[in-house]
Short mmCIF file of C-alpha atoms in Angstrom, two decimals:
data_model
loop_
_atom_site.label_atom_id
_atom_site.label_comp_id
_atom_site.label_asym_id
_atom_site.label_seq_id
_atom_site.Cartn_x
_atom_site.Cartn_y
_atom_site.Cartn_z
CA UNK V 1262 0.00 0.00 0.00
CA UNK V 1263 2.83 2.40 0.86
CA UNK V 1264 4.45 1.60 -2.50
CA UNK V 1265 1.35 2.56 -4.47
CA UNK V 1266 0.77 5.69 -2.32
CA UNK V 1267 4.32 6.83 -3.01
CA UNK V 1268 3.83 6.28 -6.74
CA UNK V 1269 0.56 8.26 -6.66
CA UNK V 1270 2.13 11.15 -4.74
CA UNK V 1271 5.11 11.20 -7.08
CA UNK V 1272 2.80 11.35 -10.10
CA UNK V 1273 0.99 14.36 -8.62
CA UNK V 1274 4.26 16.18 -7.97
CA UNK V 1275 5.52 15.42 -11.48
CA UNK V 1276 2.29 16.69 -13.01
CA UNK V 1277 2.44 19.82 -10.86
CA UNK V 1278 6.02 20.56 -11.91
CA UNK V 1279 5.35 19.90 -15.58
CA UNK V 1280 2.34 22.24 -15.70
CA UNK V 1281 3.90 25.10 -13.73
CA UNK V 1282 4.53 28.07 -16.00
CA UNK V 1283 8.14 29.05 -16.54
CA UNK V 1284 8.80 32.79 -16.60
CA UNK V 1285 11.62 34.47 -18.47
CA UNK V 1286 14.60 35.71 -16.48
CA UNK V 1287 14.06 39.34 -15.47
CA UNK V 1288 10.29 39.03 -15.48
CA UNK V 1289 8.03 39.83 -12.54
CA UNK V 1290 6.82 36.21 -12.48
CA UNK V 1291 10.35 34.84 -12.25
CA UNK V 1292 11.18 37.18 -9.37
CA UNK V 1293 7.92 36.29 -7.63
CA UNK V 1294 8.71 32.56 -7.79
CA UNK V 1295 12.12 33.20 -6.19
CA UNK V 1296 10.60 35.36 -3.45
CA UNK V 1297 7.87 32.82 -2.73
CA UNK V 1298 10.55 30.29 -1.79
CA UNK V 1299 11.70 32.54 1.07
CA UNK V 1300 8.83 34.83 2.14
CA UNK V 1301 5.04 35.07 2.04
CA UNK V 1302 4.80 37.89 -0.51
CA UNK V 1303 2.03 40.47 -0.29
CA UNK V 1304 0.85 41.27 -3.83
CA UNK V 1305 -0.84 44.62 -4.35
CA UNK V 1306 -2.45 44.85 -7.77
CA UNK V 1307 -4.61 46.88 -10.08
CA UNK V 1308 -5.11 44.87 -13.26
CA UNK V 1309 -1.67 44.04 -14.66
CA UNK V 1310 -0.01 46.58 -12.37
CA UNK V 1311 1.52 44.76 -9.41
CA UNK V 1312 4.02 45.22 -6.61
CA UNK V 1313 5.53 42.74 -4.14
CA UNK V 1314 5.70 43.78 -0.49
CA UNK V 1315 7.28 41.79 2.36
CA UNK V 1316 6.35 41.86 6.02
CA UNK V 1317 9.40 39.72 6.79
CA UNK V 1318 11.60 42.54 5.48
CA UNK V 1319 9.89 45.50 7.15
CA UNK V 1320 7.49 46.56 4.43
CA UNK V 1321 10.09 46.37 1.69
CA UNK V 1322 8.79 46.72 -1.87
CA UNK V 1323 10.92 44.13 -3.61
CA UNK V 1324 9.81 44.87 -7.16
CA UNK V 1325 6.96 45.98 -9.41
CA UNK V 1326 5.63 45.52 -12.93
CA UNK V 1327 3.26 47.25 -15.30
CA UNK V 1328 2.50 44.18 -17.45
CA UNK V 1329 1.55 41.29 -15.20
CA UNK V 1330 3.55 38.16 -14.43
CA UNK V 1331 5.31 38.13 -17.80
CA UNK V 1332 6.18 41.83 -17.65
CA UNK V 1333 9.53 43.39 -16.80
CA UNK V 1334 10.49 43.36 -13.12
CA UNK V 1335 11.63 46.90 -12.28
CA UNK V 1336 13.31 46.32 -8.93
CA UNK V 1337 16.75 44.81 -8.31
CA UNK V 1338 17.44 42.57 -5.32
CA UNK V 1339 20.31 40.27 -4.45
CA UNK V 1340 19.04 36.77 -5.17
CA UNK V 1341 22.18 35.07 -3.87
CA UNK V 1342 21.74 36.65 -0.44
CA UNK V 1343 17.98 36.06 -0.49
CA UNK V 1344 18.47 32.33 -1.06
CA UNK V 1345 21.33 31.99 1.44
CA UNK V 1346 21.19 30.88 5.05
CA UNK V 1347 22.32 34.35 6.17
CA UNK V 1348 19.46 36.30 4.60
CA UNK V 1349 17.68 37.12 7.86
CA UNK V 1350 20.77 38.89 9.21
CA UNK V 1351 21.82 40.46 5.92
CA UNK V 1352 18.84 42.69 5.17
CA UNK V 1353 21.12 45.69 4.76
CA UNK V 1354 22.66 44.11 1.65
CA UNK V 1355 19.51 42.71 0.07
CA UNK V 1356 18.28 45.62 -2.06
CA UNK V 1357 14.74 45.90 -3.40
CA UNK V 1358 13.14 48.89 -5.06
CA UNK V 1359 11.66 50.44 -1.95
CA UNK V 1360 13.09 49.84 1.50
CA UNK V 1361 12.96 51.95 4.64
CA UNK V 1362 16.24 52.79 6.30
CA UNK V 1363 17.50 55.25 8.87
CA UNK V 1364 20.41 57.68 8.73
CA UNK V 1365 23.11 58.66 9.25
CA UNK V 1366 25.29 55.78 8.08
CA UNK V 1367 28.56 57.71 8.56
CA UNK V 1368 30.05 60.25 10.95
CA UNK V 1369 30.07 60.57 14.76
CA UNK V 1370 26.30 60.00 15.00
CA UNK V 1371 26.22 56.96 12.70
CA UNK V 1372 23.93 54.05 13.54
CA UNK V 1373 25.85 51.58 11.33
CA UNK V 1374 28.99 51.36 13.48
CA UNK V 1375 29.66 50.49 17.09
CA UNK V 1376 32.69 50.18 19.36
CA UNK V 1377 34.43 46.81 19.63
CA UNK V 1378 34.52 45.96 23.34
CA UNK V 1379 37.92 44.25 23.07
CA UNK V 1380 39.89 46.52 20.73
CA UNK V 1381 38.00 49.75 21.37
CA UNK V 1382 37.92 50.38 17.61
CA UNK V 1383 34.92 51.25 15.47
CA UNK V 1384 33.45 48.32 13.56
CA UNK V 1385 30.79 48.19 10.88
CA UNK V 1386 27.52 46.81 12.25
CA UNK V 1387 23.94 47.38 11.10
CA UNK V 1388 21.45 47.90 13.96
CA UNK V 1389 20.22 44.48 15.08
CA UNK V 1390 16.50 45.34 14.92
CA UNK V 1391 16.90 46.89 11.50
CA UNK V 1392 18.70 43.79 10.24
CA UNK V 1393 16.52 41.10 11.83
CA UNK V 1394 13.07 42.30 12.92
CA UNK V 1395 9.99 41.58 10.76
CA UNK V 1396 6.97 43.88 10.67
CA UNK V 1397 3.37 43.00 11.50
CA UNK V 1398 0.46 43.55 9.14
CA UNK V 1399 -2.06 45.87 10.77
CA UNK V 1400 -4.35 46.40 7.77
CA UNK V 1401 -4.54 44.89 4.29
CA UNK V 1402 -6.60 45.00 1.09
CA UNK V 1403 -5.91 44.09 -2.54
CA UNK V 1404 -4.45 47.55 -3.22
CA UNK V 1405 -2.93 48.64 0.11
CA UNK V 1406 -1.19 47.31 3.20
CA UNK V 1407 -0.08 48.85 6.50
CA UNK V 1408 2.75 47.32 8.56
CA UNK V 1409 4.22 48.26 11.92
CA UNK V 1410 6.69 47.38 14.65
CA UNK V 1411 8.85 48.89 17.39
CA UNK V 1412 12.64 49.09 16.99
CA UNK V 1413 15.60 50.04 19.15
CA UNK V 1414 18.48 51.72 17.32
CA UNK V 1415 21.71 52.90 18.98
CA UNK V 1416 24.10 55.45 17.54
CA UNK V 1417 27.87 55.54 17.89
CA UNK V 1418 27.59 57.92 20.86
CA UNK V 1419 25.57 55.29 22.68
CA UNK V 1420 22.22 57.12 22.53
CA UNK V 1421 19.31 54.69 22.34
CA UNK V 1422 16.40 55.50 20.03
CA UNK V 1423 13.15 53.68 20.80
CA UNK V 1424 10.87 54.10 17.81
CA UNK V 1425 7.52 52.91 16.56
CA UNK V 1426 7.53 52.62 12.76
CA UNK V 1427 4.40 52.37 10.65
CA UNK V 1428 4.68 51.88 6.90
CA UNK V 1429 1.69 52.34 4.56
CA UNK V 1430 2.00 51.12 0.98
CA UNK V 1431 -0.58 51.43 -1.79
CA UNK V 1432 -0.66 50.83 -5.51
CA UNK V 1433 -1.82 53.96 -7.36
CA UNK V 1434 -4.94 53.77 -9.50
CA UNK V 1435 -4.97 54.89 -13.12
CA UNK V 1436 -7.01 58.05 -12.48
CA UNK V 1437 -4.46 59.16 -9.85
CA UNK V 1438 -1.58 58.65 -12.29
CA UNK V 1439 -3.51 60.40 -15.07
CA UNK V 1440 -4.08 63.37 -12.80
CA UNK V 1441 -0.36 63.46 -11.94
CA UNK V 1442 0.66 63.42 -15.62
CA UNK V 1443 -1.99 65.81 -16.89
CA UNK V 1444 -1.83 66.32 -20.66
CA UNK V 1445 1.11 63.93 -21.02
CA UNK V 1446 -1.00 60.91 -20.02
CA UNK V 1447 -1.63 58.48 -22.88
CA UNK V 1448 -3.37 55.14 -23.39
CA UNK V 1449 -0.23 54.08 -25.26
CA UNK V 1450 1.74 53.95 -22.01
CA UNK V 1451 2.46 50.94 -19.85
CA UNK V 1452 2.88 52.06 -16.25
CA UNK V 1453 2.78 51.22 -12.57
CA UNK V 1454 2.88 53.59 -9.63
CA UNK V 1455 2.86 53.11 -5.88
CA UNK V 1456 3.18 55.21 -2.75
CA UNK V 1457 5.02 54.43 0.48
CA UNK V 1458 4.47 56.53 3.58
CA UNK V 1459 6.56 55.84 6.66
CA UNK V 1460 5.89 57.34 10.09
CA UNK V 1461 8.44 57.24 12.91
CA UNK V 1462 7.40 58.02 16.51
CA UNK V 1463 9.67 58.55 19.51
CA UNK V 1464 8.29 56.02 22.03
CA UNK V 1465 11.27 56.17 24.38
CA UNK V 1466 11.61 58.06 27.65
CA UNK V 1467 13.98 60.76 26.36
CA UNK V 1468 13.50 63.63 23.94
CA UNK V 1469 15.87 63.66 20.96
CA UNK V 1470 18.46 66.41 20.61
CA UNK V 1471 21.08 67.43 18.07
CA UNK V 1472 23.75 67.00 20.73
CA UNK V 1473 22.97 63.31 21.25
CA UNK V 1474 22.34 62.72 17.54
CA UNK V 1475 19.19 62.51 15.42
CA UNK V 1476 17.64 59.98 13.06
CA UNK V 1477 16.14 60.52 9.64
CA UNK V 1478 13.83 58.33 7.60
CA UNK V 1479 15.63 57.14 4.49
CA UNK V 1480 13.91 55.45 1.53
CA UNK V 1481 16.11 53.64 -1.00
CA UNK V 1482 15.28 51.95 -4.29
CA UNK V 1483 17.55 49.63 -6.30
CA UNK V 1484 17.05 49.36 -10.08
CA UNK V 1485 18.56 47.55 -13.06
CA UNK V 1486 21.18 49.63 -14.90
CA UNK V 1487 21.87 49.86 -18.62
CA UNK V 1488 24.91 51.43 -20.32
CA UNK V 1489 22.94 54.59 -21.14
CA UNK V 1490 20.82 54.95 -18.00
CA UNK V 1491 20.83 58.60 -16.96
CA UNK V 1492 19.53 60.06 -13.70
CA UNK V 1493 17.62 63.34 -14.10
CA UNK V 1494 17.61 65.76 -11.15
CA UNK V 1495 15.93 69.16 -11.64
CA UNK V 1496 17.52 71.79 -9.38
CA UNK V 1497 16.87 75.27 -8.01
CA UNK V 1498 19.19 78.19 -8.69
CA UNK V 1499 21.33 76.70 -11.50
CA UNK V 1500 23.98 75.22 -9.14
CA UNK V 1501 27.21 73.73 -10.47
CA UNK V 1502 28.11 71.24 -7.78
CA UNK V 1503 26.77 68.32 -5.76
CA UNK V 1504 27.96 66.30 -2.79
CA UNK V 1505 30.35 63.63 -4.09
CA UNK V 1506 31.16 60.42 -2.18
CA UNK V 1507 33.83 57.71 -2.44
CA UNK V 1508 35.43 58.56 -5.80
CA UNK V 1509 36.09 61.56 -8.01
CA UNK V 1510 33.89 62.06 -11.07
CA UNK V 1511 34.21 64.12 -14.21
CA UNK V 1512 32.02 65.34 -17.08
CA UNK V 1513 31.75 61.84 -18.49
CA UNK V 1514 29.59 60.95 -15.49
CA UNK V 1515 28.03 64.15 -14.17
CA UNK V 1516 26.88 67.27 -16.00
CA UNK V 1517 25.06 70.41 -14.82
CA UNK V 1518 23.06 72.16 -17.51
CA UNK V 1519 20.11 74.57 -17.43
CA UNK V 1520 19.08 73.82 -13.81
CA UNK V 1521 19.50 70.06 -14.28
CA UNK V 1522 21.94 67.52 -12.94
CA UNK V 1523 22.50 64.54 -15.26
CA UNK V 1524 24.29 61.52 -13.80
CA UNK V 1525 25.40 58.27 -15.44
CA UNK V 1526 23.93 55.23 -13.67
CA UNK V 1527 25.52 52.35 -15.55
CA UNK V 1528 26.85 50.40 -12.51
CA UNK V 1529 30.37 50.56 -13.95
CA UNK V 1530 31.95 53.04 -11.53
CA UNK V 1531 31.36 53.02 -7.79
CA UNK V 1532 30.26 56.49 -6.76
CA UNK V 1533 27.52 58.41 -4.95
CA UNK V 1534 26.19 61.95 -5.21
CA UNK V 1535 23.73 64.06 -3.25
CA UNK V 1536 21.83 67.36 -3.31
CA UNK V 1537 21.42 69.81 -0.42
CA UNK V 1538 17.98 71.13 0.59
CA UNK V 1539 18.62 74.63 -0.77
CA UNK V 1540 18.89 73.32 -4.37
CA UNK V 1541 16.43 70.40 -4.16
CA UNK V 1542 13.01 70.00 -5.77
CA UNK V 1543 10.60 67.22 -4.65
CA UNK V 1544 11.00 64.97 -7.70
CA UNK V 1545 13.69 63.33 -9.83
CA UNK V 1546 14.11 60.14 -11.83
CA UNK V 1547 15.98 58.14 -14.44
CA UNK V 1548 15.70 57.20 -18.09
CA UNK V 1549 16.91 54.09 -19.92
CA UNK V 1550 16.63 54.27 -23.73
CA UNK V 1551 17.57 50.58 -23.96
CA UNK V 1552 14.54 49.61 -21.85
CA UNK V 1553 12.26 52.40 -23.15
CA UNK V 1554 11.71 53.11 -19.46
CA UNK V 1555 11.25 56.34 -17.48
CA UNK V 1556 11.20 56.24 -13.67
CA UNK V 1557 9.97 59.17 -11.58
CA UNK V 1558 10.32 59.54 -7.81
CA UNK V 1559 8.16 62.17 -6.10
CA UNK V 1560 8.67 62.66 -2.36
CA UNK V 1561 7.75 64.75 0.66
CA UNK V 1562 9.91 67.84 0.93
CA UNK V 1563 9.52 71.23 2.60
CA UNK V 1564 12.05 73.87 1.54
CA UNK V 1565 11.82 75.39 5.03
CA UNK V 1566 13.47 72.28 6.52
CA UNK V 1567 17.24 72.75 6.53
CA UNK V 1568 18.50 70.04 8.90
CA UNK V 1569 19.41 66.80 7.13
CA UNK V 1570 21.81 64.24 8.62
CA UNK V 1571 25.30 64.42 7.16
CA UNK V 1572 26.47 60.98 6.03
CA UNK V 1573 29.63 62.07 4.27
CA UNK V 1574 32.60 60.07 5.60
CA UNK V 1575 35.01 63.04 5.44
CA UNK V 1576 33.17 66.38 5.44
CA UNK V 1577 31.66 66.02 8.92
CA UNK V 1578 32.03 69.50 10.41
CA UNK V 1579 28.27 70.13 10.40
CA UNK V 1580 26.30 66.98 11.24
CA UNK V 1581 23.06 68.54 9.98
CA UNK V 1582 24.21 69.83 6.60
CA UNK V 1583 23.38 66.63 4.72
CA UNK V 1584 21.59 65.68 1.51
CA UNK V 1585 17.93 65.27 0.61
CA UNK V 1586 18.44 63.26 -2.59
CA UNK V 1587 21.17 60.67 -3.06
CA UNK V 1588 22.07 58.51 -6.05
CA UNK V 1589 24.36 55.49 -5.72
CA UNK V 1590 26.07 53.93 -8.73
CA UNK V 1591 27.46 50.43 -8.31
CA UNK V 1592 30.92 49.46 -9.50
CA UNK V 1593 34.44 48.94 -8.17
CA UNK V 1594 36.50 51.14 -5.85
CA UNK V 1595 39.92 49.69 -5.00
CA UNK V 1596 38.98 46.25 -3.68
CA UNK V 1597 35.38 47.23 -2.88
CA UNK V 1598 32.46 46.19 -5.09
CA UNK V 1599 30.69 45.48 -7.26
CA UNK V 1600 27.57 44.76 -5.21
CA UNK V 1601 25.00 44.32 -7.96
CA UNK V 1602 24.89 45.47 -10.64
CA UNK V 1603 22.34 48.14 -9.69
CA UNK V 1604 21.91 51.84 -9.17
CA UNK V 1605 19.98 53.43 -6.34
CA UNK V 1606 17.57 56.37 -6.08
CA UNK V 1607 17.30 57.59 -2.49
CA UNK V 1608 15.47 60.28 -0.53
CA UNK V 1609 15.62 61.32 3.13
CA UNK V 1610 13.40 63.11 5.60
CA UNK V 1611 14.77 66.04 7.59
CA UNK V 1612 16.23 65.35 11.03
CA UNK V 1613 13.89 66.46 13.85
CA UNK V 1614 14.36 66.86 17.58
CA UNK V 1615 11.35 64.71 18.44
CA UNK V 1616 10.00 64.94 21.95
CA UNK V 1617 8.57 61.79 23.51
CA UNK V 1618 5.38 60.93 21.63
CA UNK V 1619 6.16 63.13 18.60
CA UNK V 1620 6.42 61.77 15.04
CA UNK V 1621 7.85 62.50 11.63
CA UNK V 1622 6.64 61.05 8.30
CA UNK V 1623 8.20 60.67 4.87
CA UNK V 1624 6.49 59.56 1.67
CA UNK V 1625 7.61 58.54 -1.79
CA UNK V 1626 5.61 57.99 -4.96
CA UNK V 1627 7.43 55.83 -7.49
CA UNK V 1628 6.29 55.67 -11.13
CA UNK V 1629 7.60 53.45 -13.91
CA UNK V 1630 6.55 54.24 -17.49
CA UNK V 1631 7.28 52.24 -20.62
CA UNK V 1632 6.51 53.48 -24.10
CA UNK V 1633 7.93 55.11 -27.19
CA UNK V 1634 10.50 57.86 -26.84
CA UNK V 1635 7.88 60.34 -28.06
CA UNK V 1636 5.37 59.34 -25.38
CA UNK V 1637 7.99 59.29 -22.62
CA UNK V 1638 9.31 62.68 -23.74
CA UNK V 1639 5.86 64.17 -23.17
CA UNK V 1640 6.05 62.97 -19.57
CA UNK V 1641 9.61 64.18 -19.09
CA UNK V 1642 8.71 67.63 -20.40
CA UNK V 1643 5.55 67.78 -18.28
CA UNK V 1644 7.16 66.68 -14.99
CA UNK V 1645 10.84 67.64 -15.33
CA UNK V 1646 10.78 70.27 -18.06
CA UNK V 1647 13.36 68.55 -20.29
CA UNK V 1648 13.25 66.56 -23.54
CA UNK V 1649 14.64 63.04 -23.43
CA UNK V 1650 16.85 63.86 -26.43
CA UNK V 1651 18.58 66.42 -24.20
CA UNK V 1652 18.91 63.79 -21.48
CA UNK V 1653 20.53 61.31 -23.89
CA UNK V 1654 22.89 63.96 -25.29
CA UNK V 1655 23.97 65.25 -21.86
CA UNK V 1656 26.53 62.51 -21.20
CA UNK V 1657 28.85 60.63 -23.56
#
């Protein structure tokens, strides 16, 4: 009897495997199958527009698509780490196109270093709760989910932050996107948009102060690079410089022209740039002519806020003269990297001296559009004020 039962079970498994649809590499369906082997993915959808959210990884948006399971997967995440035994303590290296983080990651108030008790030296270490703690679902529908948990984060000075973090994520309906695009909206477009809103509350017993160090909310998104991917950052006041991290860059990788910063995001040169609040506008994005893809990030920003945590490893005189927007380009620096390949679009909230019980929130709206160059140019002109031909010609 056991022999026949085993044969019957094996036949069912064989049939199941043979009828399971295989998705092309780089598709949303292929990424979903990989994620399903590790987490219980939360799928938010509106027709063929879908995003994958994880409660195990603190409300992380792993990826999205505008064309269903067979469509392109926009987000990059490290599949080797995801499928390894160390994944639950390596969240800081995992990627995904929308993850919540906290800054600063450098300087005397950093939360990503601590003091070795034996040697007394600084050592790199992500906060334990940030690297291990899952979130709980507090509300869920087919188009939105809210997740929450309490975290303890210590900075290098030894100050302990006790925070309650709530993260609301929703997929954006077509009429919302059409209203955002105005006259540039077209039925010829393939698109997906979603919004993340993260709220951080001081639930400790001490008020936060600049002297003891402050936290910011930091939202980071990892994306697939192409040789001609260009980041588009509209700026105020026609500035000619940006914050530069890690490596020097020249006009082959960064150009300022007519109130725009254009930056090469090809994942072939490890570098990072940033913009200060006085020159920042609340939107930026990237364009890949190879993928016929335009990405736009819109985020909460008040020009009256001037205090942003400074995460530069060298220019640390003023700990609250940091960046609002950051862009990371993967690559190699000495013996460091590559990590992907990917590039990263990042935004931060201001740093606030929160009293006990007070909160700060930060939102991002992420849009991916696919279409002809003509259709995408309409969007770029409407939102950024620049033609995509000018974007392509800005860098060699």
